[in-house]
Amino acid sequence: YQLPELSPASSVELFEQRARAVRPGVDLSAKTVEEVCGHLDGLPLAVELAAARVRVMSVAEIARRLEDRFALLRGGARDAPERHQTLQAVVDWSWNLLDPAGQAAMRALSIFPGGFTAEAAGRLLGDDEVLGVLEHLVDQSLLQVADTPSGTRFRMLETVREFSTAQREAAGETDQAVGGFLSWARDFGVARH
């Protein structure tokens, strides 16, 4: 069953509920809570883990420290499965379910900052079976699909993109991905000039 991400309003509501549960008198500036929730991709676990941090941090401190969301969002219920105790563990668990081709695709595609088309993905991954790879990543909830006026676009949640980027850098594939991205962007610009 595909679970959609939470809406911004639902993310804020969940954050406020969980924050007040751990520190009833906490100051929850609406603007700052919205900012924090806006960086959490509507992922319920991420929202809950961030809200749990109000036990020892202000919401403004949480917002400032979200640059390293994987370090910040650790913890959770001790009786939860280990893979649900940190945001890193959740994404890592999903990552490990992928075959090597899926992992390679995620590493390469994380170079796109705002999403991509199947055609653009084909330029980085090779056109052979690109739709099959994209379909598999969508089935694993690692890519999201949106219909736009210019056609179908794929995007990664920022949390997944950040994780995939770290995997790409660890694999030493960043120069190759940047080269492929720049080649695609140059051809895209020339074709539409």
PDB file of C-alpha atoms in Angstrom:
ATOM      1  CA  TYR A   1       0.000   0.000   0.000  1.00  0.00           C
ATOM      2  CA  GLN A   2       1.506   3.301  -1.104  1.00  0.00           C
ATOM      3  CA  LEU A   3       1.459   5.832   1.709  1.00  0.00           C
ATOM      4  CA  PRO A   4       1.571   9.445   0.564  1.00  0.00           C
ATOM      5  CA  GLU A   5       3.609  11.964   2.497  1.00  0.00           C
ATOM      6  CA  LEU A   6       1.754  14.132   4.971  1.00  0.00           C
ATOM      7  CA  SER A   7       0.395  17.466   3.826  1.00  0.00           C
ATOM      8  CA  PRO A   8       2.121  20.539   5.288  1.00  0.00           C
ATOM      9  CA  ALA A   9      -0.855  21.146   7.614  1.00  0.00           C
ATOM     10  CA  SER A  10      -0.870  17.521   8.798  1.00  0.00           C
ATOM     11  CA  SER A  11       2.907  17.638   9.355  1.00  0.00           C
ATOM     12  CA  VAL A  12       2.531  20.738  11.513  1.00  0.00           C
ATOM     13  CA  GLU A  13      -0.349  19.180  13.460  1.00  0.00           C
ATOM     14  CA  LEU A  14       1.635  15.973  14.099  1.00  0.00           C
ATOM     15  CA  PHE A  15       4.723  17.957  15.120  1.00  0.00           C
ATOM     16  CA  GLU A  16       2.731  20.069  17.580  1.00  0.00           C
ATOM     17  CA  GLN A  17       0.998  17.027  19.104  1.00  0.00           C
ATOM     18  CA  ARG A  18       4.242  15.099  19.580  1.00  0.00           C
ATOM     19  CA  ALA A  19       6.154  18.144  20.836  1.00  0.00           C
ATOM     20  CA  ARG A  20       3.529  18.927  23.463  1.00  0.00           C
ATOM     21  CA  ALA A  21       3.510  15.280  24.528  1.00  0.00           C
ATOM     22  CA  VAL A  22       7.220  15.433  25.431  1.00  0.00           C
ATOM     23  CA  ARG A  23       7.247  19.020  26.782  1.00  0.00           C
ATOM     24  CA  PRO A  24       3.775  20.419  27.435  1.00  0.00           C
ATOM     25  CA  GLY A  25       4.860  24.062  27.852  1.00  0.00           C
ATOM     26  CA  VAL A  26       7.083  24.243  24.779  1.00  0.00           C
ATOM     27  CA  ASP A  27       6.956  27.437  22.706  1.00  0.00           C
ATOM     28  CA  LEU A  28       5.764  26.425  19.233  1.00  0.00           C
ATOM     29  CA  SER A  29       6.180  29.412  16.937  1.00  0.00           C
ATOM     30  CA  ALA A  30       3.905  28.641  13.986  1.00  0.00           C
ATOM     31  CA  LYS A  31       6.388  30.032  11.458  1.00  0.00           C
ATOM     32  CA  THR A  32       9.313  28.021  12.841  1.00  0.00           C
ATOM     33  CA  VAL A  33       7.285  24.814  13.120  1.00  0.00           C
ATOM     34  CA  GLU A  34       6.186  25.238   9.490  1.00  0.00           C
ATOM     35  CA  GLU A  35       9.828  25.792   8.486  1.00  0.00           C
ATOM     36  CA  VAL A  36      10.959  22.625  10.276  1.00  0.00           C
ATOM     37  CA  CYS A  37       8.106  20.575   8.827  1.00  0.00           C
ATOM     38  CA  GLY A  38       8.837  21.939   5.355  1.00  0.00           C
ATOM     39  CA  HIS A  39      12.288  20.324   5.522  1.00  0.00           C
ATOM     40  CA  LEU A  40      10.986  16.914   6.596  1.00  0.00           C
ATOM     41  CA  ASP A  41       9.342  15.870   3.321  1.00  0.00           C
ATOM     42  CA  GLY A  42       6.028  15.001   5.008  1.00  0.00           C
ATOM     43  CA  LEU A  43       7.608  11.841   6.448  1.00  0.00           C
ATOM     44  CA  PRO A  44       5.723  10.975   9.639  1.00  0.00           C
ATOM     45  CA  LEU A  45       8.770   9.365  11.268  1.00  0.00           C
ATOM     46  CA  ALA A  46      10.933  12.413  10.528  1.00  0.00           C
ATOM     47  CA  VAL A  47       8.265  14.725  11.974  1.00  0.00           C
ATOM     48  CA  GLU A  48       7.956  12.584  15.110  1.00  0.00           C
ATOM     49  CA  LEU A  49      11.719  12.358  15.623  1.00  0.00           C
ATOM     50  CA  ALA A  50      12.110  16.133  15.174  1.00  0.00           C
ATOM     51  CA  ALA A  51       9.252  16.824  17.582  1.00  0.00           C
ATOM     52  CA  ALA A  52      10.843  14.523  20.165  1.00  0.00           C
ATOM     53  CA  ARG A  53      13.911  16.798  20.117  1.00  0.00           C
ATOM     54  CA  VAL A  54      11.920  19.589  21.801  1.00  0.00           C
ATOM     55  CA  ARG A  55      12.563  17.696  25.012  1.00  0.00           C
ATOM     56  CA  VAL A  56      16.065  19.242  24.964  1.00  0.00           C
ATOM     57  CA  MET A  57      16.017  21.866  22.182  1.00  0.00           C
ATOM     58  CA  SER A  58      13.927  24.801  21.037  1.00  0.00           C
ATOM     59  CA  VAL A  59      12.148  24.549  17.694  1.00  0.00           C
ATOM     60  CA  ALA A  60      14.474  27.265  16.356  1.00  0.00           C
ATOM     61  CA  GLU A  61      17.504  25.153  17.341  1.00  0.00           C
ATOM     62  CA  ILE A  62      15.975  22.155  15.604  1.00  0.00           C
ATOM     63  CA  ALA A  63      15.456  24.247  12.457  1.00  0.00           C
ATOM     64  CA  ARG A  64      19.106  25.369  12.493  1.00  0.00           C
ATOM     65  CA  ARG A  65      20.410  21.828  12.983  1.00  0.00           C
ATOM     66  CA  LEU A  66      18.362  20.235  10.194  1.00  0.00           C
ATOM     67  CA  GLU A  67      21.280  20.696   7.790  1.00  0.00           C
ATOM     68  CA  ASP A  68      22.430  17.314   9.077  1.00  0.00           C
ATOM     69  CA  ARG A  69      19.038  15.701   9.469  1.00  0.00           C
ATOM     70  CA  PHE A  70      20.439  12.206   9.867  1.00  0.00           C
ATOM     71  CA  ALA A  71      22.496  13.207  12.904  1.00  0.00           C
ATOM     72  CA  LEU A  72      19.650  15.219  14.429  1.00  0.00           C
ATOM     73  CA  LEU A  73      16.832  12.756  13.880  1.00  0.00           C
ATOM     74  CA  ARG A  74      17.961   9.823  15.976  1.00  0.00           C
ATOM     75  CA  GLY A  75      15.932   8.204  18.668  1.00  0.00           C
ATOM     76  CA  GLY A  76      12.364   7.084  18.778  1.00  0.00           C
ATOM     77  CA  ALA A  77      10.489   4.519  20.769  1.00  0.00           C
ATOM     78  CA  ARG A  78      12.791   1.867  22.157  1.00  0.00           C
ATOM     79  CA  ASP A  79      10.225  -0.826  21.445  1.00  0.00           C
ATOM     80  CA  ALA A  80      10.020   0.167  17.762  1.00  0.00           C
ATOM     81  CA  PRO A  81      11.832  -2.008  15.238  1.00  0.00           C
ATOM     82  CA  GLU A  82      15.477  -0.935  14.949  1.00  0.00           C
ATOM     83  CA  ARG A  83      14.887   0.265  11.385  1.00  0.00           C
ATOM     84  CA  HIS A  84      12.317   2.786  12.712  1.00  0.00           C
ATOM     85  CA  GLN A  85      14.472   4.282  15.466  1.00  0.00           C
ATOM     86  CA  THR A  86      16.382   6.713  13.255  1.00  0.00           C
ATOM     87  CA  LEU A  87      15.675   8.385   9.956  1.00  0.00           C
ATOM     88  CA  GLN A  88      19.031   7.085   8.725  1.00  0.00           C
ATOM     89  CA  ALA A  89      17.963   3.520   9.529  1.00  0.00           C
ATOM     90  CA  VAL A  90      14.671   3.881   7.657  1.00  0.00           C
ATOM     91  CA  VAL A  91      16.315   5.143   4.484  1.00  0.00           C
ATOM     92  CA  ASP A  92      19.177   2.657   4.829  1.00  0.00           C
ATOM     93  CA  TRP A  93      16.667  -0.206   5.176  1.00  0.00           C
ATOM     94  CA  SER A  94      14.902   0.857   1.958  1.00  0.00           C
ATOM     95  CA  TRP A  95      18.269   1.310   0.228  1.00  0.00           C
ATOM     96  CA  ASN A  96      19.345  -2.212   1.141  1.00  0.00           C
ATOM     97  CA  LEU A  97      16.211  -3.636  -0.478  1.00  0.00           C
ATOM     98  CA  LEU A  98      17.408  -2.315  -3.850  1.00  0.00           C
ATOM     99  CA  ASP A  99      19.475  -4.381  -6.244  1.00  0.00           C
ATOM    100  CA  PRO A 100      22.857  -2.914  -7.301  1.00  0.00           C
ATOM    101  CA  ALA A 101      21.316  -1.345 -10.440  1.00  0.00           C
ATOM    102  CA  GLY A 102      18.684   0.436  -8.337  1.00  0.00           C
ATOM    103  CA  GLN A 103      21.329   1.714  -5.927  1.00  0.00           C
ATOM    104  CA  ALA A 104      23.478   2.936  -8.829  1.00  0.00           C
ATOM    105  CA  ALA A 105      20.460   4.716 -10.325  1.00  0.00           C
ATOM    106  CA  MET A 106      19.663   6.436  -7.031  1.00  0.00           C
ATOM    107  CA  ARG A 107      23.265   7.585  -6.672  1.00  0.00           C
ATOM    108  CA  ALA A 108      23.315   9.030 -10.191  1.00  0.00           C
ATOM    109  CA  LEU A 109      19.825  10.560 -10.127  1.00  0.00           C
ATOM    110  CA  SER A 110      20.481  12.372  -6.842  1.00  0.00           C
ATOM    111  CA  ILE A 111      22.489  14.883  -8.910  1.00  0.00           C
ATOM    112  CA  PHE A 112      19.197  16.424 -10.125  1.00  0.00           C
ATOM    113  CA  PRO A 113      18.249  19.130  -7.609  1.00  0.00           C
ATOM    114  CA  GLY A 114      14.570  19.506  -8.502  1.00  0.00           C
ATOM    115  CA  GLY A 115      13.518  16.323 -10.194  1.00  0.00           C
ATOM    116  CA  PHE A 116      13.868  14.997 -13.710  1.00  0.00           C
ATOM    117  CA  THR A 117      12.108  13.434 -16.670  1.00  0.00           C
ATOM    118  CA  ALA A 118      12.550   9.862 -17.883  1.00  0.00           C
ATOM    119  CA  GLU A 119      14.499  11.287 -20.837  1.00  0.00           C
ATOM    120  CA  ALA A 120      16.920  13.085 -18.512  1.00  0.00           C
ATOM    121  CA  ALA A 121      17.287   9.950 -16.388  1.00  0.00           C
ATOM    122  CA  GLY A 122      18.035   7.981 -19.551  1.00  0.00           C
ATOM    123  CA  ARG A 123      20.935  10.315 -20.314  1.00  0.00           C
ATOM    124  CA  LEU A 124      22.544   9.534 -16.961  1.00  0.00           C
ATOM    125  CA  LEU A 125      21.602   5.873 -16.684  1.00  0.00           C
ATOM    126  CA  GLY A 126      21.578   4.834 -20.323  1.00  0.00           C
ATOM    127  CA  ASP A 127      18.335   4.424 -22.229  1.00  0.00           C
ATOM    128  CA  ASP A 128      18.236   0.636 -21.884  1.00  0.00           C
ATOM    129  CA  GLU A 129      15.544  -0.289 -19.398  1.00  0.00           C
ATOM    130  CA  VAL A 130      15.428   3.216 -17.822  1.00  0.00           C
ATOM    131  CA  LEU A 131      11.632   3.005 -17.506  1.00  0.00           C
ATOM    132  CA  GLY A 132      11.938  -0.321 -15.714  1.00  0.00           C
ATOM    133  CA  VAL A 133      14.463   1.117 -13.267  1.00  0.00           C
ATOM    134  CA  LEU A 134      12.304   4.202 -12.653  1.00  0.00           C
ATOM    135  CA  GLU A 135       9.216   2.051 -12.163  1.00  0.00           C
ATOM    136  CA  HIS A 136      11.054  -0.104  -9.627  1.00  0.00           C
ATOM    137  CA  LEU A 137      12.224   2.976  -7.689  1.00  0.00           C
ATOM    138  CA  VAL A 138       8.675   4.370  -7.684  1.00  0.00           C
ATOM    139  CA  ASP A 139       7.370   0.995  -6.445  1.00  0.00           C
ATOM    140  CA  GLN A 140       9.905   1.179  -3.595  1.00  0.00           C
ATOM    141  CA  SER A 141       8.667   4.716  -2.729  1.00  0.00           C
ATOM    142  CA  LEU A 142      12.120   6.142  -3.399  1.00  0.00           C
ATOM    143  CA  LEU A 143      10.926   8.248  -6.323  1.00  0.00           C
ATOM    144  CA  GLN A 144       7.699  10.177  -6.638  1.00  0.00           C
ATOM    145  CA  VAL A 145       5.873  10.854  -9.892  1.00  0.00           C
ATOM    146  CA  ALA A 146       4.049  14.036 -10.818  1.00  0.00           C
ATOM    147  CA  ASP A 147       2.228  15.033 -13.975  1.00  0.00           C
ATOM    148  CA  THR A 148       3.167  18.550 -15.020  1.00  0.00           C
ATOM    149  CA  PRO A 149       2.203  20.690 -18.020  1.00  0.00           C
ATOM    150  CA  SER A 150       5.512  19.703 -19.630  1.00  0.00           C
ATOM    151  CA  GLY A 151       5.065  15.974 -18.940  1.00  0.00           C
ATOM    152  CA  THR A 152       5.787  13.387 -16.289  1.00  0.00           C
ATOM    153  CA  ARG A 153       8.490  14.261 -13.760  1.00  0.00           C
ATOM    154  CA  PHE A 154      10.181  12.203 -11.091  1.00  0.00           C
ATOM    155  CA  ARG A 155      11.620  13.508  -7.853  1.00  0.00           C
ATOM    156  CA  MET A 156      13.252  12.240  -4.710  1.00  0.00           C
ATOM    157  CA  LEU A 157      12.224  13.398  -1.295  1.00  0.00           C
ATOM    158  CA  GLU A 158      15.013  15.633  -0.036  1.00  0.00           C
ATOM    159  CA  THR A 159      15.814  13.111   2.700  1.00  0.00           C
ATOM    160  CA  VAL A 160      16.274  10.325   0.147  1.00  0.00           C
ATOM    161  CA  ARG A 161      18.237  12.622  -2.172  1.00  0.00           C
ATOM    162  CA  GLU A 162      20.590  13.607   0.644  1.00  0.00           C
ATOM    163  CA  PHE A 163      21.148   9.943   1.537  1.00  0.00           C
ATOM    164  CA  SER A 164      21.729   8.984  -2.126  1.00  0.00           C
ATOM    165  CA  THR A 165      24.156  11.874  -2.575  1.00  0.00           C
ATOM    166  CA  ALA A 166      26.195  10.649   0.394  1.00  0.00           C
ATOM    167  CA  GLN A 167      26.211   7.152  -1.113  1.00  0.00           C
ATOM    168  CA  ARG A 168      27.346   8.594  -4.476  1.00  0.00           C
ATOM    169  CA  GLU A 169      30.160  10.538  -2.839  1.00  0.00           C
ATOM    170  CA  ALA A 170      31.264   7.497  -0.838  1.00  0.00           C
ATOM    171  CA  ALA A 171      31.332   5.456  -4.058  1.00  0.00           C
ATOM    172  CA  GLY A 172      33.497   8.103  -5.782  1.00  0.00           C
ATOM    173  CA  GLU A 173      30.904   8.642  -8.526  1.00  0.00           C
ATOM    174  CA  THR A 174      30.267  12.364  -8.125  1.00  0.00           C
ATOM    175  CA  ASP A 175      32.511  13.534 -10.978  1.00  0.00           C
ATOM    176  CA  GLN A 176      30.852  11.058 -13.355  1.00  0.00           C
ATOM    177  CA  ALA A 177      27.358  12.141 -12.244  1.00  0.00           C
ATOM    178  CA  VAL A 178      28.210  15.843 -12.558  1.00  0.00           C
ATOM    179  CA  GLY A 179      29.647  15.222 -16.022  1.00  0.00           C
ATOM    180  CA  GLY A 180      26.506  13.404 -17.133  1.00  0.00           C
ATOM    181  CA  PHE A 181      24.277  16.090 -15.626  1.00  0.00           C
ATOM    182  CA  LEU A 182      26.196  18.928 -17.314  1.00  0.00           C
ATOM    183  CA  SER A 183      26.120  17.110 -20.655  1.00  0.00           C
ATOM    184  CA  TRP A 184      22.354  16.651 -20.356  1.00  0.00           C
ATOM    185  CA  ALA A 185      21.846  20.294 -19.265  1.00  0.00           C
ATOM    186  CA  ARG A 186      23.961  21.616 -22.149  1.00  0.00           C
ATOM    187  CA  ASP A 187      22.035  19.567 -24.717  1.00  0.00           C
ATOM    188  CA  PHE A 188      18.724  20.530 -23.108  1.00  0.00           C
ATOM    189  CA  GLY A 189      19.614  24.218 -23.296  1.00  0.00           C
ATOM    190  CA  VAL A 190      20.801  24.029 -26.896  1.00  0.00           C
ATOM    191  CA  ALA A 191      17.671  22.170 -27.992  1.00  0.00           C
ATOM    192  CA  ARG A 192      15.410  24.814 -26.441  1.00  0.00           C
ATOM    193  CA  HIS A 193      17.393  27.898 -27.391  1.00  0.00           C
TER     194      HIS A 193
END
